[in-house]
């Protein structure tokens, strides 16, 4: 799980999947990330299960213990699946037994639903692709780009970005994408949390970045850990300290310009 999660491991989550808008191949990633955020107590997938388009989902329903919600042919059409998912989401919200919602879809129609759920103080986690609109992404507490995460998983082991050497752009092995990497936001987060000597706890920096940018994830930029991403940035200095309890703590600061 990325550093800086927003819920406790025991938070009860509802996973609601729009099968009309999510690739079945994304399901292992969705389940993995959702399970790291909390305990998924509700798992529902919505779609016209009599259609051949749902063939890829059929075995996954059993393998992952999903509850299929069938949208009959008479009800199919634009927004039919979305409406059913939204209605059931509000029903779960009003029961007061769910502490977080995982909405798997790139459809911007769920922007209003995510915003409404958060109004009640309940977390919303989106799972989709880069085609998701900015408004939808920012209506969630966190947003996971499944297509980017899948690309990261397919990288050869030789490109393991957990080590500082592999994540050093000077080595020519792994380079952050400057068009996507929010360097200014990263530096601002470090500055905002810095102490007298400019050092900030890496975990706290990760948390504030997730709050300001719901789609921020070091894996989206080719790094398995936030620490590796930080070590790749020339304006950032990283140090590791041993605490009194024997564990290691990572701190970062912006280098003096």
Backbone as CSV, one residue per row, in Angstrom:
resi,resn,N_x,N_y,N_z,CA_x,CA_y,CA_z,C_x,C_y,C_z
1,UNK,0.847,-1.194,0.000,0.000,0.000,0.000,0.877,1.236,0.000
2,UNK,0.534,2.294,-0.732,1.327,3.496,-0.769,1.396,4.144,0.608
3,UNK,2.539,4.854,0.889,2.643,5.553,2.163,1.573,6.609,2.264
4,UNK,1.019,6.747,3.466,0.051,7.807,3.683,-1.371,7.402,3.408
5,UNK,-1.833,6.240,3.884,-3.217,5.834,3.657,-4.143,6.663,4.521
6,UNK,-5.409,6.736,4.147,-6.357,7.627,4.809,-7.278,6.914,5.792
7,UNK,-7.296,5.605,5.791,-8.180,4.898,6.695,-7.399,3.896,7.518
8,UNK,-8.010,3.409,8.599,-7.387,2.365,9.386,-7.584,1.040,8.670
9,UNK,-6.695,0.047,8.932,-6.817,-1.246,8.240,-8.148,-1.938,8.491
10,UNK,-8.854,-1.581,9.549,-10.094,-2.269,9.878,-11.345,-1.524,9.404
11,UNK,-11.167,-0.462,8.669,-12.330,0.266,8.161,-13.167,-0.633,7.266
12,UNK,-14.482,-0.581,7.445,-15.384,-1.406,6.631,-15.678,-0.683,5.323
13,UNK,-15.378,-1.355,4.217,-15.504,-0.741,2.903,-16.531,-1.463,2.043
14,UNK,-17.144,-0.692,1.146,-18.040,-1.253,0.136,-17.395,-1.041,-1.225
15,UNK,-17.204,-2.126,-1.959,-16.646,-2.054,-3.302,-17.770,-2.200,-4.314
16,UNK,-17.987,-1.153,-5.110,-19.054,-1.128,-6.112,-18.413,-0.943,-7.484
17,UNK,-18.615,-1.928,-8.357,-17.917,-1.966,-9.647,-18.891,-1.752,-10.799
18,UNK,-18.600,-0.780,-11.628,-19.357,-0.527,-12.850,-18.713,-1.348,-13.968
19,UNK,-19.232,-2.543,-14.193,-18.615,-3.461,-15.166,-18.718,-2.947,-16.595
20,UNK,-19.617,-1.996,-16.844,-19.717,-1.409,-18.177,-18.548,-0.473,-18.468
21,UNK,-17.823,-0.092,-17.410,-16.806,0.941,-17.557,-15.446,0.532,-16.999
22,UNK,-15.333,-0.708,-16.532,-14.077,-1.180,-15.933,-13.669,-2.499,-16.579
23,UNK,-12.406,-2.600,-16.938,-11.907,-3.845,-17.509,-11.807,-4.931,-16.442
24,UNK,-12.230,-6.135,-16.793,-12.176,-7.243,-15.843,-10.744,-7.525,-15.395
25,UNK,-9.785,-7.253,-16.246,-8.376,-7.510,-15.908,-7.873,-6.617,-14.783
26,UNK,-8.620,-5.544,-14.483,-8.228,-4.646,-13.398,-8.612,-5.183,-12.021
27,UNK,-9.488,-6.186,-11.975,-10.046,-6.615,-10.696,-8.993,-7.020,-9.667
28,UNK,-7.972,-7.810,-10.004,-6.969,-8.144,-8.978,-6.320,-6.914,-8.357
29,UNK,-6.057,-5.905,-9.182,-5.464,-4.664,-8.667,-6.447,-3.942,-7.749
30,UNK,-7.701,-3.871,-8.158,-8.720,-3.190,-7.354,-8.881,-3.871,-6.001
31,UNK,-8.975,-5.190,-6.008,-9.137,-5.936,-4.763,-7.927,-5.736,-3.858
32,UNK,-6.749,-5.784,-4.434,-5.515,-5.627,-3.645,-5.454,-4.256,-2.976
33,UNK,-5.696,-3.213,-3.750,-5.595,-1.863,-3.199,-6.711,-1.574,-2.198
34,UNK,-7.917,-2.042,-2.495,-9.036,-1.831,-1.581,-8.817,-2.568,-0.266
35,UNK,-8.281,-3.771,-0.353,-8.038,-4.568,0.854,-6.957,-3.941,1.722
36,UNK,-6.036,-3.198,1.115,-5.009,-2.507,1.883,-5.579,-1.302,2.617
37,UNK,-6.658,-0.744,2.105,-7.289,0.421,2.729,-8.189,0.040,3.896
38,UNK,-8.716,-1.167,3.888,-9.626,-1.605,4.942,-10.145,-2.994,4.662
39,UNK,-11.231,-3.359,5.343,-11.866,-4.657,5.146,-13.056,-4.496,4.213
40,UNK,-12.991,-5.134,3.057,-14.060,-5.010,2.065,-15.194,-5.953,2.472
41,UNK,-16.242,-5.397,3.054,-17.356,-6.214,3.533,-18.471,-6.344,2.504
42,UNK,-18.511,-5.428,1.529,-19.510,-5.476,0.453,-18.766,-5.441,-0.876
43,UNK,-19.053,-6.418,-1.757,-18.404,-6.482,-3.072,-19.475,-6.744,-4.124
44,UNK,-19.829,-5.714,-4.872,-20.881,-5.843,-5.875,-20.378,-5.390,-7.242
45,UNK,-20.806,-6.106,-8.273,-20.455,-5.742,-9.640,-21.748,-5.605,-10.433
46,UNK,-21.866,-4.505,-11.183,-23.106,-4.150,-11.859,-22.955,-4.276,-13.372
47,UNK,-23.947,-4.901,-14.020,-23.927,-5.020,-15.468,-24.998,-5.978,-15.967
48,UNK,-25.101,-6.072,-17.292,-26.067,-6.971,-17.933,-25.390,-8.329,-18.084
49,UNK,-25.577,-9.206,-17.107,-24.831,-10.452,-17.046,-25.277,-11.478,-18.079
50,UNK,-26.348,-11.228,-18.776,-26.755,-12.134,-19.852,-26.072,-11.778,-21.162
51,UNK,-25.340,-10.681,-21.155,-24.663,-10.221,-22.367,-23.297,-10.874,-22.500
52,UNK,-22.863,-11.099,-23.748,-21.539,-11.681,-23.996,-20.424,-10.750,-23.535
53,UNK,-20.746,-9.461,-23.427,-19.750,-8.499,-22.978,-19.315,-8.756,-21.541
54,UNK,-20.127,-9.522,-20.800,-19.824,-9.812,-19.404,-19.120,-11.151,-19.223
55,UNK,-18.767,-11.818,-20.316,-18.141,-13.136,-20.219,-16.864,-13.128,-19.378
56,UNK,-16.081,-12.074,-19.511,-14.826,-11.994,-18.760,-15.057,-11.860,-17.266
57,UNK,-16.228,-11.340,-16.895,-16.534,-11.142,-15.476,-17.086,-12.398,-14.815
58,UNK,-17.669,-13.289,-15.606,-18.353,-14.449,-15.032,-17.474,-15.269,-14.081
59,UNK,-16.280,-15.699,-14.477,-15.458,-16.483,-13.543,-14.967,-15.678,-12.348
60,UNK,-14.815,-14.366,-12.522,-14.314,-13.523,-11.440,-15.346,-13.372,-10.326
61,UNK,-16.618,-13.460,-10.689,-17.683,-13.366,-9.687,-17.498,-14.443,-8.621
62,UNK,-17.125,-15.640,-9.052,-16.925,-16.751,-8.120,-15.551,-16.688,-7.465
63,UNK,-14.524,-16.363,-8.249,-13.165,-16.360,-7.715,-12.977,-15.320,-6.617
64,UNK,-13.659,-14.189,-6.741,-13.484,-13.096,-5.776,-14.727,-12.866,-4.908
65,UNK,-15.664,-13.805,-4.944,-16.870,-13.731,-4.114,-17.605,-12.409,-4.294
66,UNK,-17.777,-12.001,-5.556,-18.523,-10.787,-5.864,-20.013,-11.082,-5.915
67,UNK,-20.818,-10.097,-5.557,-22.261,-10.218,-5.698,-22.670,-9.558,-7.012
68,UNK,-23.126,-10.338,-8.004,-23.513,-9.732,-9.285,-24.872,-9.036,-9.175
69,UNK,-24.942,-7.829,-9.677,-26.203,-7.093,-9.715,-26.583,-6.968,-11.183
70,UNK,-27.560,-7.744,-11.584,-27.935,-7.821,-12.994,-28.823,-6.649,-13.400
71,UNK,-28.424,-5.985,-14.495,-29.235,-4.912,-15.076,-29.955,-5.525,-16.265
72,UNK,-31.249,-5.796,-16.159,-31.977,-6.494,-17.226,-31.998,-5.708,-18.528
73,UNK,-32.189,-6.410,-19.660,-32.178,-5.741,-20.972,-33.147,-4.579,-21.067
74,UNK,-34.307,-4.704,-20.431,-35.307,-3.634,-20.518,-34.822,-2.352,-19.871
75,UNK,-33.840,-2.486,-18.973,-33.354,-1.308,-18.256,-32.025,-0.806,-18.784
76,UNK,-31.436,-1.534,-19.725,-30.129,-1.134,-20.225,-30.227,0.145,-21.037
77,UNK,-29.118,0.780,-21.180,-29.078,2.057,-21.876,-28.189,2.999,-21.099
78,UNK,-28.029,4.192,-21.585,-27.146,5.145,-20.931,-27.595,5.415,-19.505
79,UNK,-26.656,5.289,-18.582,-26.835,5.594,-17.166,-27.638,4.559,-16.386
80,UNK,-28.133,3.493,-17.019,-28.919,2.503,-16.285,-28.092,1.855,-15.185
81,UNK,-26.876,1.417,-15.532,-26.001,0.802,-14.544,-25.570,1.829,-13.502
82,UNK,-25.269,3.044,-13.963,-24.843,4.095,-13.041,-25.922,4.394,-12.002
83,UNK,-27.154,4.473,-12.445,-28.248,4.798,-11.542,-28.443,3.714,-10.493
84,UNK,-28.361,2.454,-10.916,-28.518,1.346,-9.977,-27.403,1.363,-8.940
85,UNK,-26.177,1.584,-9.391,-25.045,1.633,-8.480,-25.193,2.790,-7.492
86,UNK,-25.601,3.947,-7.985,-25.746,5.121,-7.120,-26.846,4.927,-6.083
87,UNK,-27.949,4.338,-6.496,-29.058,4.105,-5.567,-28.622,3.175,-4.434
88,UNK,-27.924,2.097,-4.801,-27.488,1.150,-3.775,-26.382,1.741,-2.899
89,UNK,-25.581,2.615,-3.463,-24.552,3.277,-2.662,-25.190,4.156,-1.591
90,UNK,-26.225,4.906,-1.969,-26.906,5.761,-1.000,-27.628,4.929,0.051
91,UNK,-28.146,3.787,-0.350,-28.801,2.887,0.602,-27.792,2.404,1.644
92,UNK,-26.613,2.011,1.189,-25.562,1.571,2.108,-25.098,2.717,3.004
93,UNK,-25.015,3.901,2.437,-24.591,5.064,3.213,-25.555,5.340,4.361
94,UNK,-26.840,5.284,4.070,-27.853,5.591,5.084,-27.952,4.529,6.172
95,UNK,-27.482,3.333,5.891,-27.472,2.295,6.930,-26.427,2.580,7.999
96,UNK,-25.412,3.358,7.636,-24.398,3.758,8.600,-23.426,2.681,9.022
97,UNK,-23.296,1.627,8.230,-22.406,0.530,8.597,-21.140,0.471,7.745
98,UNK,-21.037,1.381,6.770,-19.888,1.417,5.875,-19.066,2.667,6.164
99,UNK,-17.736,2.496,6.266,-16.845,3.607,6.600,-16.041,4.105,5.402
100,UNK,-16.246,3.487,4.256,-15.550,3.923,3.054,-16.128,3.240,1.829
101,UNK,-16.177,3.958,0.712,-16.703,3.419,-0.543,-15.595,3.370,-1.585
102,UNK,-15.476,2.238,-2.249,-14.564,2.077,-3.374,-15.418,1.997,-4.642
103,UNK,-15.347,3.008,-5.466,-16.142,3.064,-6.691,-15.224,2.793,-7.878
104,UNK,-15.442,1.677,-8.548,-14.602,1.281,-9.672,-15.275,1.689,-10.973
105,UNK,-14.852,2.803,-11.519,-15.385,3.321,-12.775,-14.604,4.561,-13.153
106,UNK,-14.493,4.820,-14.448,-13.885,6.065,-14.919,-14.945,7.071,-15.348
107,UNK,-16.217,6.707,-15.144,-17.337,7.524,-15.598,-17.494,8.772,-14.727
108,UNK,-17.452,9.932,-15.361,-17.580,11.197,-14.632,-18.957,11.374,-14.003
109,UNK,-19.934,10.536,-14.390,-21.273,10.633,-13.795,-21.237,10.358,-12.296
110,UNK,-20.171,9.722,-11.809,-20.082,9.407,-10.392,-19.473,10.537,-9.570
111,UNK,-19.175,11.660,-10.194,-18.619,12.802,-9.480,-19.558,13.272,-8.383
112,UNK,-20.833,13.433,-8.725,-21.817,13.897,-7.750,-22.001,12.896,-6.617
113,UNK,-22.019,11.605,-6.949,-22.173,10.571,-5.928,-21.010,10.615,-4.940
114,UNK,-19.796,10.695,-5.449,-18.627,10.739,-4.573,-18.664,11.962,-3.660
115,UNK,-19.029,13.104,-4.216,-19.107,14.327,-3.416,-20.168,14.218,-2.330
116,UNK,-21.302,13.613,-2.674,-22.392,13.471,-1.699,-21.998,12.544,-0.554
117,UNK,-21.325,11.460,-0.867,-20.897,10.525,0.175,-19.915,11.201,1.120
118,UNK,-19.010,11.975,0.565,-18.009,12.649,1.403,-18.633,13.725,2.279
119,UNK,-19.767,14.258,1.865,-20.463,15.239,2.701,-20.863,14.647,4.046
120,UNK,-21.064,13.333,4.075,-21.426,12.647,5.315,-20.193,12.180,6.086
121,UNK,-19.014,12.619,5.660,-17.792,12.272,6.360,-17.291,10.872,6.091
122,UNK,-17.756,10.263,5.002,-17.344,8.910,4.641,-16.362,8.999,3.466
123,UNK,-15.285,8.246,3.553,-14.241,8.294,2.535,-14.690,7.631,1.235
124,UNK,-14.184,8.158,0.116,-14.462,7.598,-1.209,-13.147,7.364,-1.928
125,UNK,-12.976,6.163,-2.455,-11.772,5.801,-3.200,-12.181,5.404,-4.612
126,UNK,-11.632,6.094,-5.599,-11.963,5.813,-6.988,-10.939,4.898,-7.635
127,UNK,-11.416,4.047,-8.532,-10.546,3.142,-9.290,-10.943,3.254,-10.757
128,UNK,-10.021,3.681,-11.594,-10.364,3.833,-13.003,-9.127,3.954,-13.858
129,UNK,-9.241,4.728,-14.928,-8.142,4.919,-15.864,-7.827,6.392,-16.010
130,UNK,-6.783,6.679,-16.774,-6.359,8.064,-16.939,-7.400,8.913,-17.679
131,UNK,-8.356,8.251,-18.317,-9.395,8.995,-19.016,-10.391,9.643,-18.065
132,UNK,-10.346,9.298,-16.780,-11.256,9.885,-15.797,-11.047,11.400,-15.745
133,UNK,-12.133,12.142,-15.596,-12.040,13.600,-15.576,-11.405,14.092,-14.279
134,UNK,-10.839,15.281,-14.342,-10.207,15.889,-13.167,-11.233,16.081,-12.055
135,UNK,-12.449,16.499,-12.422,-13.491,16.737,-11.419,-13.833,15.459,-10.665
136,UNK,-13.928,14.357,-11.394,-14.245,13.080,-10.747,-13.111,12.645,-9.827
137,UNK,-11.876,12.763,-10.317,-10.715,12.371,-9.511,-10.666,13.164,-8.213
138,UNK,-10.906,14.461,-8.304,-10.803,15.318,-7.124,-12.011,15.221,-6.201
139,UNK,-13.057,14.570,-6.662,-14.207,14.346,-5.782,-13.971,13.168,-4.846
140,UNK,-12.870,12.426,-5.060,-12.527,11.267,-4.238,-11.430,11.629,-3.239
141,UNK,-11.351,10.858,-2.155,-10.253,11.033,-1.212,-8.947,10.519,-1.821
142,UNK,-9.030,9.418,-2.540,-7.904,8.859,-3.269,-8.425,8.326,-4.591
143,UNK,-7.576,8.369,-5.615,-7.968,7.811,-6.911,-6.807,6.988,-7.436
144,UNK,-7.093,5.743,-7.810,-6.079,4.824,-8.298,-6.244,4.621,-9.803
145,UNK,-5.188,4.912,-10.563,-5.204,4.672,-12.004,-4.805,3.212,-12.243
146,UNK,-5.783,2.377,-12.481,-5.521,0.941,-12.644,-4.660,0.644,-13.857
147,UNK,-4.799,1.425,-14.917,-3.994,1.184,-16.112,-2.512,1.456,-15.842
148,UNK,-2.215,2.496,-15.064,-0.829,2.787,-14.726,-0.257,1.739,-13.776
149,UNK,-1.073,1.310,-12.814,-0.617,0.292,-11.872,-0.344,-1.025,-12.593
150,UNK,-1.160,-1.335,-13.602,-0.948,-2.561,-14.365,0.345,-2.471,-15.167
151,UNK,0.614,-1.310,-15.745,1.874,-1.115,-16.471,3.065,-1.292,-15.547
152,UNK,2.952,-0.777,-14.327,4.038,-0.885,-13.359,4.307,-2.343,-13.007
153,UNK,3.244,-3.128,-12.875,3.400,-4.542,-12.524,4.062,-5.338,-13.641
154,UNK,3.900,-4.897,-14.870,4.450,-5.630,-16.009,5.909,-5.306,-16.278
155,UNK,6.475,-4.367,-15.513,7.882,-4.021,-15.721,8.773,-5.197,-15.339
156,UNK,9.882,-5.397,-16.050,10.820,-6.465,-15.699,11.405,-6.238,-14.312
157,UNK,11.785,-7.326,-13.655,12.362,-7.225,-12.323,13.625,-6.380,-12.332
158,UNK,14.295,-6.346,-13.476,15.541,-5.575,-13.563,15.302,-4.097,-13.365
159,UNK,14.063,-3.648,-13.547,13.749,-2.244,-13.386,13.101,-1.969,-12.044
160,UNK,13.422,-2.770,-11.041,12.895,-2.585,-9.698,13.296,-1.208,-9.204
161,UNK,12.315,-0.376,-8.892,12.590,1.003,-8.510,12.583,1.218,-7.014
162,UNK,12.698,0.166,-6.214,12.703,0.347,-4.769,14.075,0.782,-4.274
163,UNK,15.129,0.558,-5.048,16.471,0.920,-4.605,16.827,2.312,-5.086
164,UNK,17.611,3.071,-4.288,17.994,4.423,-4.692,18.745,4.453,-6.007
165,UNK,19.616,3.443,-6.259,20.407,3.448,-7.487,19.525,3.339,-8.710
166,UNK,18.515,2.449,-8.645,17.654,2.250,-9.804,16.758,3.441,-10.048
167,UNK,16.482,4.223,-9.004,15.564,5.343,-9.151,16.289,6.656,-9.444
168,UNK,17.597,6.589,-9.641,18.376,7.781,-9.919,18.328,8.097,-11.406
169,UNK,17.728,9.221,-11.793,17.645,9.554,-13.223,19.018,9.647,-13.877
170,UNK,20.052,9.980,-13.084,21.384,10.117,-13.650,21.910,8.781,-14.151
171,UNK,21.387,7.696,-13.571,21.826,6.375,-13.991,21.194,5.955,-15.303
172,UNK,20.169,6.663,-15.726,19.524,6.391,-16.995,18.622,5.181,-16.985
173,UNK,18.288,4.639,-15.789,17.469,3.431,-15.714,16.001,3.759,-15.503
174,UNK,15.713,4.658,-14.593,14.328,5.003,-14.289,14.215,6.518,-14.242
175,UNK,13.316,7.053,-14.990,13.139,8.503,-15.017,11.684,8.857,-14.759
176,UNK,11.482,9.818,-13.874,10.127,10.303,-13.622,9.658,11.107,-14.825
177,UNK,8.390,11.044,-15.085,7.806,11.778,-16.195,7.532,13.205,-15.738
178,UNK,8.308,14.205,-16.194,8.153,15.574,-15.721,6.816,16.192,-16.118
179,UNK,6.155,15.634,-17.131,4.874,16.189,-17.549,3.755,15.801,-16.588
180,UNK,3.983,14.771,-15.775,2.952,14.311,-14.851,3.348,14.475,-13.392
181,UNK,4.630,14.379,-13.099,5.091,14.424,-11.721,4.885,15.825,-11.142
182,UNK,4.085,15.958,-10.081,3.781,17.281,-9.510,4.893,17.770,-8.593
183,UNK,6.026,18.137,-9.178,7.195,18.516,-8.396,6.898,19.706,-7.492
184,UNK,6.218,20.723,-8.010,5.929,21.910,-7.205,5.091,21.557,-5.979
185,UNK,4.112,20.668,-6.156,3.279,20.256,-5.027,4.088,19.466,-4.010
186,UNK,5.008,18.634,-4.487,5.852,17.853,-3.584,6.737,18.771,-2.748
187,UNK,7.369,19.734,-3.395,8.238,20.663,-2.680,7.445,21.515,-1.694
188,UNK,6.229,21.906,-2.096,5.388,22.706,-1.209,4.985,21.911,0.029
189,UNK,4.674,20.634,-0.159,4.286,19.785,0.972,5.442,19.621,1.945
190,UNK,6.645,19.450,1.414,7.823,19.331,2.279,8.041,20.616,3.063
191,UNK,7.938,21.748,2.381,8.121,23.045,3.045,7.071,23.277,4.130
192,UNK,5.838,22.920,3.839,4.750,23.169,4.789,4.914,22.367,6.082
193,UNK,5.555,21.202,5.993,5.696,20.329,7.152,7.075,20.411,7.799
194,UNK,7.951,21.225,7.234,9.336,21.236,7.689,9.494,21.865,9.063
195,UNK,10.503,21.377,9.798,10.848,21.929,11.093,11.876,23.035,10.942
196,UNK,12.555,23.345,12.051,13.512,24.451,12.043,14.651,24.222,11.062
197,UNK,15.059,22.973,10.899,16.170,22.665,9.999,15.691,22.250,8.609
198,UNK,14.390,22.356,8.373,13.855,22.068,7.046,13.444,20.633,6.804
199,UNK,13.659,19.728,7.779,13.342,18.317,7.579,11.876,18.034,7.857
200,UNK,11.299,17.128,7.059,9.909,16.697,7.222,9.865,15.176,7.212
201,UNK,8.926,14.593,7.967,8.743,13.142,7.959,8.131,12.727,6.625
202,UNK,8.709,11.726,6.006,8.246,11.282,4.700,6.784,10.839,4.731
203,UNK,6.390,10.103,5.764,5.004,9.630,5.860,4.005,10.771,5.886
204,UNK,4.347,11.848,6.621,3.452,13.000,6.694,3.389,13.728,5.362
205,UNK,4.502,13.765,4.654,4.512,14.378,3.318,3.605,13.589,2.383
206,UNK,3.676,12.260,2.461,2.810,11.422,1.639,1.350,11.646,1.934
207,UNK,1.010,11.810,3.215,-0.380,12.026,3.590,-0.922,13.346,3.054
208,UNK,-0.122,14.417,3.172,-0.608,15.721,2.710,-0.694,15.762,1.181
209,UNK,0.187,15.033,0.496,0.108,14.962,-0.961,-1.155,14.234,-1.399
210,UNK,-1.520,13.163,-0.690,-2.738,12.432,-1.011,-3.973,13.304,-0.802
211,UNK,-3.944,14.161,0.196,-5.089,15.034,0.461,-5.224,16.126,-0.592
212,UNK,-4.090,16.649,-1.035,-4.105,17.733,-2.019,-4.294,17.220,-3.440
213,UNK,-3.779,16.015,-3.713,-3.887,15.411,-5.039,-4.337,13.967,-4.866
214,UNK,-5.647,13.694,-4.944,-6.162,12.338,-4.709,-5.554,11.263,-5.598
215,UNK,-5.033,11.651,-6.768,-4.474,10.661,-7.688,-2.964,10.509,-7.547
216,UNK,-2.367,11.140,-6.535,-0.920,11.025,-6.382,-0.549,9.634,-5.873
217,UNK,0.360,8.989,-6.582,0.836,7.668,-6.214,2.197,7.513,-6.870
218,UNK,3.258,7.227,-6.105,4.589,7.104,-6.725,4.646,6.047,-7.817
219,UNK,3.779,5.033,-7.735,3.780,3.979,-8.748,3.315,4.491,-10.104
220,UNK,2.544,5.592,-10.108,2.124,6.183,-11.377,3.302,6.759,-12.158
221,UNK,4.402,6.972,-11.460,5.573,7.597,-12.087,6.757,6.646,-12.165
222,UNK,6.504,5.348,-11.941,7.555,4.361,-12.097,8.331,4.032,-10.842
223,UNK,7.809,4.429,-9.673,8.503,4.164,-8.414,7.598,3.359,-7.485
224,UNK,8.151,2.298,-6.907,7.346,1.473,-6.018,7.153,2.105,-4.651
225,UNK,8.076,2.978,-4.254,8.009,3.618,-2.953,8.159,5.133,-3.094
226,UNK,7.531,5.848,-2.170,7.652,7.301,-2.174,9.097,7.712,-1.913
227,UNK,9.800,6.956,-1.080,11.194,7.286,-0.779,12.057,7.243,-2.042
228,UNK,11.807,6.252,-2.917,12.578,6.158,-4.155,12.293,7.339,-5.069
229,UNK,11.037,7.766,-5.109,10.682,8.932,-5.919,11.414,10.168,-5.402
230,UNK,11.419,10.346,-4.074,12.079,11.506,-3.486,13.571,11.516,-3.811
231,UNK,14.188,10.349,-3.769,15.623,10.267,-4.042,15.952,10.581,-5.500
232,UNK,14.953,10.521,-6.367,15.181,10.822,-7.783,15.088,12.317,-8.081
233,UNK,14.594,13.091,-7.126,14.391,14.523,-7.347,15.621,15.309,-6.907
234,UNK,16.220,16.037,-7.805,17.430,16.798,-7.489,17.213,17.862,-6.409
235,UNK,16.023,18.512,-6.342,15.854,19.543,-5.304,15.601,18.983,-3.900
236,UNK,15.497,17.656,-3.778,15.126,17.054,-2.494,16.291,16.262,-1.901
237,UNK,16.485,16.457,-0.600,17.498,15.717,0.151,16.798,14.706,1.048
238,UNK,17.306,13.487,1.081,16.690,12.403,1.845,17.687,11.868,2.867
239,UNK,17.202,11.605,4.084,18.068,10.974,5.082,17.267,9.946,5.869
240,UNK,17.964,8.925,6.355,17.356,7.873,7.162,17.939,7.922,8.565
241,UNK,17.042,7.878,9.567,17.476,7.954,10.956,16.951,6.738,11.715
242,UNK,17.747,6.260,12.646,17.307,5.181,13.522,16.656,5.773,14.759
243,UNK,15.446,5.317,15.056,14.728,5.811,16.217,15.158,5.045,17.461
244,UNK,14.703,5.513,18.624,15.058,4.862,19.882,14.514,3.438,19.944
245,UNK,13.448,3.169,19.217,12.860,1.830,19.218,13.551,0.869,18.274
246,UNK,14.568,1.350,17.554,15.310,0.483,16.662,14.818,0.493,15.225
247,UNK,13.713,1.170,14.962,13.185,1.241,13.600,13.829,2.406,12.849
248,UNK,13.643,2.409,11.534,14.225,3.452,10.698,13.170,4.481,10.309
249,UNK,13.548,5.735,10.300,12.644,6.820,9.922,13.264,7.588,8.762
250,UNK,12.450,7.910,7.788,12.928,8.644,6.618,12.434,10.080,6.686
251,UNK,13.357,11.007,6.464,13.017,12.427,6.439,13.491,13.041,5.125
252,UNK,12.803,14.105,4.721,13.153,14.789,3.480,13.141,16.302,3.708
253,UNK,13.911,17.009,2.892,13.863,18.463,2.926,14.271,19.012,1.562
254,UNK,13.859,20.226,1.308,14.210,20.890,0.060,15.611,21.455,0.203
255,UNK,16.479,21.135,-0.775,17.836,21.625,-0.700,17.874,23.142,-0.796
256,UNK,18.850,23.727,-0.141,19.018,25.167,-0.176,19.337,25.604,-1.591
257,UNK,18.559,26.550,-2.075,18.743,27.012,-3.436,19.866,28.038,-3.478
